[in-house]
CSV table of C-alpha atoms in Angstrom, one decimal:
chain,number,residue,atom,x,y,z
J,776,UNK,CA,103.3,128.0,-77.5
J,777,UNK,CA,101.5,125.1,-75.4
J,778,UNK,CA,99.7,122.7,-78.0
J,779,UNK,CA,95.9,122.0,-77.8
J,780,UNK,CA,93.8,119.4,-79.1
J,781,UNK,CA,91.4,120.6,-82.1
J,782,UNK,CA,88.1,120.9,-80.5
J,783,UNK,CA,85.0,121.5,-82.9
J,784,UNK,CA,82.5,121.2,-80.7
J,785,UNK,CA,79.5,123.6,-81.1
J,786,UNK,CA,77.4,124.8,-78.3
J,787,UNK,CA,74.1,125.2,-79.7
J,788,UNK,CA,71.7,128.1,-78.5
J,789,UNK,CA,68.4,127.0,-76.1
J,790,UNK,CA,66.2,126.3,-79.0
J,791,UNK,CA,62.4,127.0,-78.4
J,792,UNK,CA,60.2,124.7,-77.1
J,793,UNK,CA,58.1,124.4,-80.0
J,794,UNK,CA,61.2,123.4,-82.1
J,795,UNK,CA,62.6,120.7,-79.7
J,796,UNK,CA,58.7,119.2,-79.8
J,797,UNK,CA,59.0,119.1,-84.1
J,798,UNK,CA,62.5,117.6,-83.7
J,799,UNK,CA,64.0,120.6,-85.4
J,800,UNK,CA,68.1,118.6,-85.5
J,801,UNK,CA,69.6,121.1,-88.4
J,802,UNK,CA,73.3,121.1,-87.9
J,803,UNK,CA,73.9,124.2,-90.3
J,804,UNK,CA,71.1,125.8,-88.2
J,805,UNK,CA,72.8,125.2,-85.2
J,806,UNK,CA,76.4,126.1,-86.6
J,807,UNK,CA,74.7,129.6,-88.1
J,808,UNK,CA,73.4,130.3,-84.3
J,809,UNK,CA,76.0,129.3,-82.3
J,810,UNK,CA,77.3,131.9,-79.8
J,811,UNK,CA,80.6,130.5,-79.3
J,812,UNK,CA,83.3,128.0,-81.3
J,813,UNK,CA,86.4,126.6,-79.5
J,814,UNK,CA,89.3,126.0,-81.8
J,815,UNK,CA,92.8,125.3,-81.3
J,816,UNK,CA,95.8,128.1,-80.7
J,817,UNK,CA,97.2,126.6,-84.0
J,818,UNK,CA,94.1,126.9,-86.2
J,819,UNK,CA,93.4,130.4,-85.1
J,820,UNK,CA,96.8,131.2,-86.2
J,821,UNK,CA,96.3,129.7,-89.7
J,822,UNK,CA,92.8,131.3,-90.5
J,823,UNK,CA,94.1,134.6,-89.1
J,824,UNK,CA,97.4,135.5,-88.2
J,825,UNK,CA,99.1,133.8,-90.8
J,826,UNK,CA,97.2,135.6,-94.2
J,827,UNK,CA,99.2,135.3,-97.3
J,828,UNK,CA,99.4,138.7,-98.7
J,829,UNK,CA,98.5,138.7,-102.9
J,830,UNK,CA,101.2,138.6,-105.3
J,831,UNK,CA,101.9,141.5,-107.4
J,832,UNK,CA,100.7,139.8,-110.5
J,833,UNK,CA,97.6,138.9,-108.7
J,834,UNK,CA,97.3,142.6,-108.0
J,835,UNK,CA,97.5,143.8,-111.3
J,836,UNK,CA,95.1,144.6,-113.8
J,837,UNK,CA,94.6,141.9,-116.7
J,838,UNK,CA,95.7,143.9,-119.3
J,839,UNK,CA,99.5,144.4,-117.7
J,840,UNK,CA,102.6,142.1,-118.5
J,841,UNK,CA,105.9,141.4,-117.1
J,842,UNK,CA,107.0,144.3,-118.8
J,843,UNK,CA,104.8,147.0,-116.4
J,844,UNK,CA,105.9,145.5,-112.9
J,845,UNK,CA,109.7,147.0,-112.0
J,846,UNK,CA,112.0,144.5,-110.3
J,847,UNK,CA,110.5,144.7,-107.2
J,848,UNK,CA,107.2,143.7,-108.8
J,849,UNK,CA,105.3,146.7,-108.3
J,850,UNK,CA,103.1,148.6,-111.1
J,851,UNK,CA,105.4,150.9,-113.3
J,852,UNK,CA,104.0,154.8,-113.0
J,853,UNK,CA,104.0,156.3,-116.8
J,854,UNK,CA,104.0,159.8,-115.4
J,855,UNK,CA,103.9,160.9,-119.2
J,856,UNK,CA,100.0,160.2,-119.3
J,857,UNK,CA,99.4,162.2,-116.1
J,858,UNK,CA,101.0,165.9,-117.8
J,859,UNK,CA,99.4,168.0,-120.5
J,860,UNK,CA,100.3,168.5,-124.2
J,861,UNK,CA,103.1,170.9,-124.1
J,862,UNK,CA,102.4,171.8,-128.0
J,863,UNK,CA,99.8,174.2,-127.8
J,864,UNK,CA,101.9,176.4,-125.2
J,865,UNK,CA,104.5,176.5,-128.0
J,866,UNK,CA,101.6,177.4,-130.5
J,867,UNK,CA,100.6,180.4,-128.6
J,868,UNK,CA,104.6,181.3,-128.2
J,869,UNK,CA,104.4,181.1,-131.8
J,870,UNK,CA,101.1,183.0,-133.3
J,871,UNK,CA,101.6,185.8,-130.5
J,872,UNK,CA,104.9,186.8,-131.6
J,873,UNK,CA,105.1,186.1,-134.9
J,874,UNK,CA,101.6,187.9,-136.2
J,875,UNK,CA,102.1,191.2,-134.9
J,876,UNK,CA,105.8,190.7,-136.4
J,877,UNK,CA,104.4,190.3,-139.7
J,878,UNK,CA,102.0,193.3,-139.6
J,879,UNK,CA,105.1,195.0,-138.8
J,880,UNK,CA,107.1,193.8,-141.6
J,881,UNK,CA,104.2,194.7,-143.9
J,882,UNK,CA,103.6,198.2,-142.3
J,883,UNK,CA,100.0,197.7,-141.8
J,884,UNK,CA,98.3,200.7,-140.5
J,885,UNK,CA,101.6,202.8,-140.7
J,886,UNK,CA,103.4,200.0,-138.5
J,887,UNK,CA,107.2,199.8,-137.8
J,888,UNK,CA,109.2,197.6,-140.1
J,889,UNK,CA,111.7,197.4,-137.9
J,890,UNK,CA,109.5,195.3,-135.3
J,891,UNK,CA,111.1,196.7,-132.4
J,892,UNK,CA,108.0,197.8,-130.3
J,893,UNK,CA,107.3,194.0,-129.8
J,894,UNK,CA,110.7,193.4,-128.3
J,895,UNK,CA,109.2,192.0,-124.9
J,896,UNK,CA,106.9,190.3,-126.7
J,897,UNK,CA,109.3,188.4,-128.7
J,898,UNK,CA,111.3,187.8,-125.5
J,899,UNK,CA,108.4,186.0,-123.3
J,900,UNK,CA,106.1,184.7,-125.9
J,901,UNK,CA,108.6,184.0,-128.6
J,902,UNK,CA,111.1,182.7,-126.2
J,903,UNK,CA,110.0,181.8,-122.9
J,904,UNK,CA,107.1,179.9,-123.8
J,905,UNK,CA,108.8,177.9,-126.6
J,906,UNK,CA,112.0,177.0,-124.7
J,907,UNK,CA,109.2,175.8,-121.8
J,908,UNK,CA,107.2,174.0,-124.7
J,909,UNK,CA,110.6,172.5,-126.1
J,910,UNK,CA,111.6,171.2,-122.7
J,911,UNK,CA,108.7,169.6,-122.0
J,912,UNK,CA,108.7,167.8,-125.3
J,913,UNK,CA,112.3,166.6,-124.9
J,914,UNK,CA,111.1,165.0,-121.8
J,915,UNK,CA,108.1,163.6,-122.9
J,916,UNK,CA,110.5,162.0,-125.5
J,917,UNK,CA,108.9,163.9,-128.7
J,918,UNK,CA,112.5,164.5,-129.8
J,919,UNK,CA,111.1,166.5,-133.4
J,920,UNK,CA,108.8,169.0,-131.3
J,921,UNK,CA,111.6,169.6,-129.1
J,922,UNK,CA,114.1,170.5,-131.8
J,923,UNK,CA,111.9,172.7,-133.6
J,924,UNK,CA,110.6,174.9,-130.4
J,925,UNK,CA,113.9,175.1,-129.0
J,926,UNK,CA,115.1,176.6,-131.9
J,927,UNK,CA,112.5,179.1,-133.0
J,928,UNK,CA,112.5,180.2,-129.3
J,929,UNK,CA,116.3,180.9,-129.3
J,930,UNK,CA,115.6,182.8,-132.6
J,931,UNK,CA,113.4,184.9,-130.9
J,932,UNK,CA,115.3,185.3,-127.9
J,933,UNK,CA,118.1,186.4,-130.4
J,934,UNK,CA,116.4,188.7,-132.3
J,935,UNK,CA,115.0,190.4,-129.3
J,936,UNK,CA,118.4,191.0,-127.9
J,937,UNK,CA,119.2,192.0,-131.3
J,938,UNK,CA,116.8,194.6,-130.8
J,939,UNK,CA,117.7,195.5,-127.2
J,940,UNK,CA,120.0,198.8,-126.9
J,941,UNK,CA,121.8,197.3,-123.9
J,942,UNK,CA,122.7,194.3,-125.7
J,943,UNK,CA,125.4,196.9,-128.1
J,944,UNK,CA,124.3,194.7,-131.2
J,945,UNK,CA,124.5,197.6,-133.6
J,946,UNK,CA,125.6,200.2,-131.1
J,947,UNK,CA,129.1,199.1,-131.2
J,948,UNK,CA,129.2,199.1,-135.0
J,949,UNK,CA,128.3,203.0,-134.8
J,950,UNK,CA,130.7,205.1,-136.0
J,951,UNK,CA,132.7,207.0,-133.2
J,952,UNK,CA,130.5,210.1,-131.8
J,953,UNK,CA,127.2,209.1,-133.7
J,954,UNK,CA,124.1,208.2,-132.3
J,955,UNK,CA,123.8,204.1,-131.5
J,956,UNK,CA,121.2,203.7,-133.8
J,957,UNK,CA,123.4,204.5,-136.7
J,958,UNK,CA,124.6,201.3,-136.1
J,959,UNK,CA,121.8,199.4,-138.1
J,960,UNK,CA,123.2,201.2,-141.4
J,961,UNK,CA,126.4,199.8,-141.6
J,962,UNK,CA,127.7,197.3,-143.8
J,963,UNK,CA,129.3,195.1,-140.7
J,964,UNK,CA,125.7,195.0,-138.9
J,965,UNK,CA,123.3,194.3,-142.2
J,966,UNK,CA,126.0,191.5,-143.6
J,967,UNK,CA,126.5,189.8,-140.5
J,968,UNK,CA,122.4,189.5,-139.6
J,969,UNK,CA,122.0,188.4,-142.7
J,970,UNK,CA,123.9,185.6,-142.7
J,971,UNK,CA,122.2,184.6,-139.2
J,972,UNK,CA,118.7,184.9,-141.4
J,973,UNK,CA,120.4,182.6,-144.0
J,974,UNK,CA,121.3,179.6,-141.5
J,975,UNK,CA,118.0,180.0,-139.9
J,976,UNK,CA,116.6,179.6,-143.6
J,977,UNK,CA,118.2,176.3,-144.1
J,978,UNK,CA,116.9,174.9,-140.7
J,979,UNK,CA,113.5,175.9,-141.3
J,980,UNK,CA,113.9,174.1,-144.7
J,981,UNK,CA,115.0,170.9,-143.0
J,982,UNK,CA,111.8,171.0,-140.6
J,983,UNK,CA,110.3,171.5,-143.8
J,984,UNK,CA,111.5,168.0,-145.3
J,985,UNK,CA,111.0,166.3,-142.0
J,986,UNK,CA,107.1,167.4,-141.9
J,987,UNK,CA,106.4,165.9,-145.2
J,988,UNK,CA,105.3,163.2,-143.1
J,989,UNK,CA,103.2,164.8,-140.4
J,990,UNK,CA,100.4,167.0,-141.9
J,991,UNK,CA,99.8,169.4,-144.6
J,992,UNK,CA,99.4,172.5,-142.0
J,993,UNK,CA,103.0,171.8,-140.5
J,994,UNK,CA,103.9,171.7,-143.8
J,995,UNK,CA,102.9,175.1,-144.9
J,996,UNK,CA,104.1,176.7,-141.9
J,997,UNK,CA,107.7,175.6,-142.8
J,998,UNK,CA,107.5,176.8,-146.3
J,999,UNK,CA,106.2,179.9,-145.3
J,1000,UNK,CA,109.2,180.2,-142.6
J,1001,UNK,CA,111.8,179.5,-145.3
J,1002,UNK,CA,110.5,182.2,-147.4
J,1003,UNK,CA,110.1,184.7,-144.3
J,1004,UNK,CA,114.1,184.4,-143.8
J,1005,UNK,CA,115.3,183.6,-147.6
J,1006,UNK,CA,113.5,187.2,-148.1
J,1007,UNK,CA,114.6,188.8,-145.1
J,1008,UNK,CA,118.5,187.7,-145.4
J,1009,UNK,CA,118.0,189.4,-149.3
J,1010,UNK,CA,116.9,192.2,-147.9
J,1011,UNK,CA,120.0,192.6,-145.1
J,1012,UNK,CA,122.3,191.5,-148.1
J,1013,UNK,CA,121.0,194.3,-150.0
J,1014,UNK,CA,121.3,196.5,-147.0
J,1015,UNK,CA,125.0,195.8,-146.6
J,1016,UNK,CA,126.0,196.4,-150.1
J,1017,UNK,CA,124.7,199.8,-150.6
J,1018,UNK,CA,122.2,201.2,-147.8
J,1019,UNK,CA,121.2,204.3,-149.1
J,1020,UNK,CA,120.6,203.0,-152.7
J,1021,UNK,CA,119.2,199.7,-152.0
J,1022,UNK,CA,116.8,200.9,-149.3
J,1023,UNK,CA,113.4,200.7,-151.3
J,1024,UNK,CA,114.2,197.1,-152.6
J,1025,UNK,CA,114.9,196.0,-149.2
J,1026,UNK,CA,111.8,197.2,-148.1
J,1027,UNK,CA,110.1,195.5,-150.8
J,1028,UNK,CA,111.8,192.6,-149.8
J,1029,UNK,CA,110.6,193.0,-146.0
J,1030,UNK,CA,107.2,193.4,-146.9
J,1031,UNK,CA,107.5,190.1,-149.1
J,1032,UNK,CA,109.0,188.4,-145.5
J,1033,UNK,CA,105.9,189.7,-143.6
J,1034,UNK,CA,103.3,188.1,-146.1
J,1035,UNK,CA,105.2,184.7,-145.8
J,1036,UNK,CA,105.1,185.4,-141.9
J,1037,UNK,CA,101.6,186.1,-141.8
J,1038,UNK,CA,100.7,183.3,-144.0
J,1039,UNK,CA,102.8,181.0,-141.5
J,1040,UNK,CA,100.9,182.6,-138.4
J,1041,UNK,CA,97.8,181.9,-140.0
J,1042,UNK,CA,98.6,178.2,-140.1
J,1043,UNK,CA,99.7,178.4,-136.7
J,1044,UNK,CA,96.5,179.7,-135.8
J,1045,UNK,CA,94.6,176.9,-137.4
J,1046,UNK,CA,96.9,174.5,-136.1
J,1047,UNK,CA,96.2,175.8,-132.4
J,1048,UNK,CA,92.4,175.5,-132.9
J,1049,UNK,CA,92.9,172.3,-134.0
J,1050,UNK,CA,95.0,171.1,-130.7
J,1051,UNK,CA,92.7,172.7,-128.0
J,1052,UNK,CA,89.1,171.8,-129.9
J,1053,UNK,CA,90.8,168.0,-129.4
J,1054,UNK,CA,91.7,168.8,-125.9
J,1055,UNK,CA,88.2,169.9,-124.6
J,1056,UNK,CA,86.9,167.0,-126.7
J,1057,UNK,CA,84.6,169.7,-129.0
J,1058,UNK,CA,82.0,167.8,-131.1
J,1059,UNK,CA,83.6,169.6,-134.1
J,1060,UNK,CA,87.1,168.5,-135.3
J,1061,UNK,CA,89.3,170.8,-137.5
J,1062,UNK,CA,91.7,168.6,-139.5
J,1063,UNK,CA,95.2,169.2,-140.2
J,1064,UNK,CA,95.4,167.2,-143.4
J,1065,UNK,CA,97.7,164.0,-142.0
J,1066,UNK,CA,100.3,162.9,-144.8
J,1067,UNK,CA,101.7,160.0,-142.8
J,1068,UNK,CA,99.8,157.6,-145.6
J,1069,UNK,CA,101.5,159.4,-148.5
J,1070,UNK,CA,105.3,158.7,-147.5
J,1071,UNK,CA,105.4,155.7,-145.5
J,1072,UNK,CA,108.1,155.2,-142.3
J,1073,UNK,CA,111.5,154.0,-143.2
J,1074,UNK,CA,111.7,151.4,-140.5
J,1075,UNK,CA,109.0,149.4,-142.2
J,1076,UNK,CA,111.2,149.2,-145.5
J,1077,UNK,CA,114.3,148.5,-143.6
J,1078,UNK,CA,112.4,145.5,-141.8
J,1079,UNK,CA,111.0,144.6,-145.6
J,1080,UNK,CA,114.8,144.4,-146.8
J,1081,UNK,CA,115.9,142.8,-143.5
J,1082,UNK,CA,113.3,140.0,-144.2
């Protein structure tokens, strides 16, 4: 590239005669009203063609730290802030499936205590919604809700599958040549299903212990679910021992389980209302009764012991 000597001369415009007569000779005025400016090629490149791009540190907001930038210096995007809260989805699945089931177990207004009329509800509300919400909670890093939702979602799917004739859960135990529904009265079916409910009761008890650090509503839900699975397992063990003789006593246990399920579902409705009101920034909030101040985190005690 040929080199040129810098030439910063400015050709002033022709001024009116009045200004010339008054001796108007302001250099800044000349520069502002200039028609052309002569400069060298090197100066032109330095001013216009060699603009330095701002660094990532200058582009980032002042509240960002170095941890918010990746290895290339660009901003990290926390996608967790761009997705919704999946907890209300799970709560909808729980309350819409558990509330009718509790009414069935109590036999309200002639409802069938077996709950077979709600099989589709258990599949799609209790199973599908809870599994979807569990996966979303897991992706968000919320371990406890993901475990709870996946556990009860799997329970509703298993319960619905047990009541579905095509699964042959009870038909395979029916006496040969009899109606497949006779399998529901056999000792093998009732004892096996009772053990399933026993371990669901144990799992709910674990959730109840963990919920003691959350809020009162969750504590009520898990405590009531312990009662649900405990009473229902007792009913099925009674039927396994002697179906005909213990049928009336087992029915009482089933109604007690329905009462516990109704309590759990009402607490679930309260929890759902609280979350949805907070989601839409409603002026009136529904409290859940936080218990975090009553039982402190174990990490703080560990840090104090290490200190």
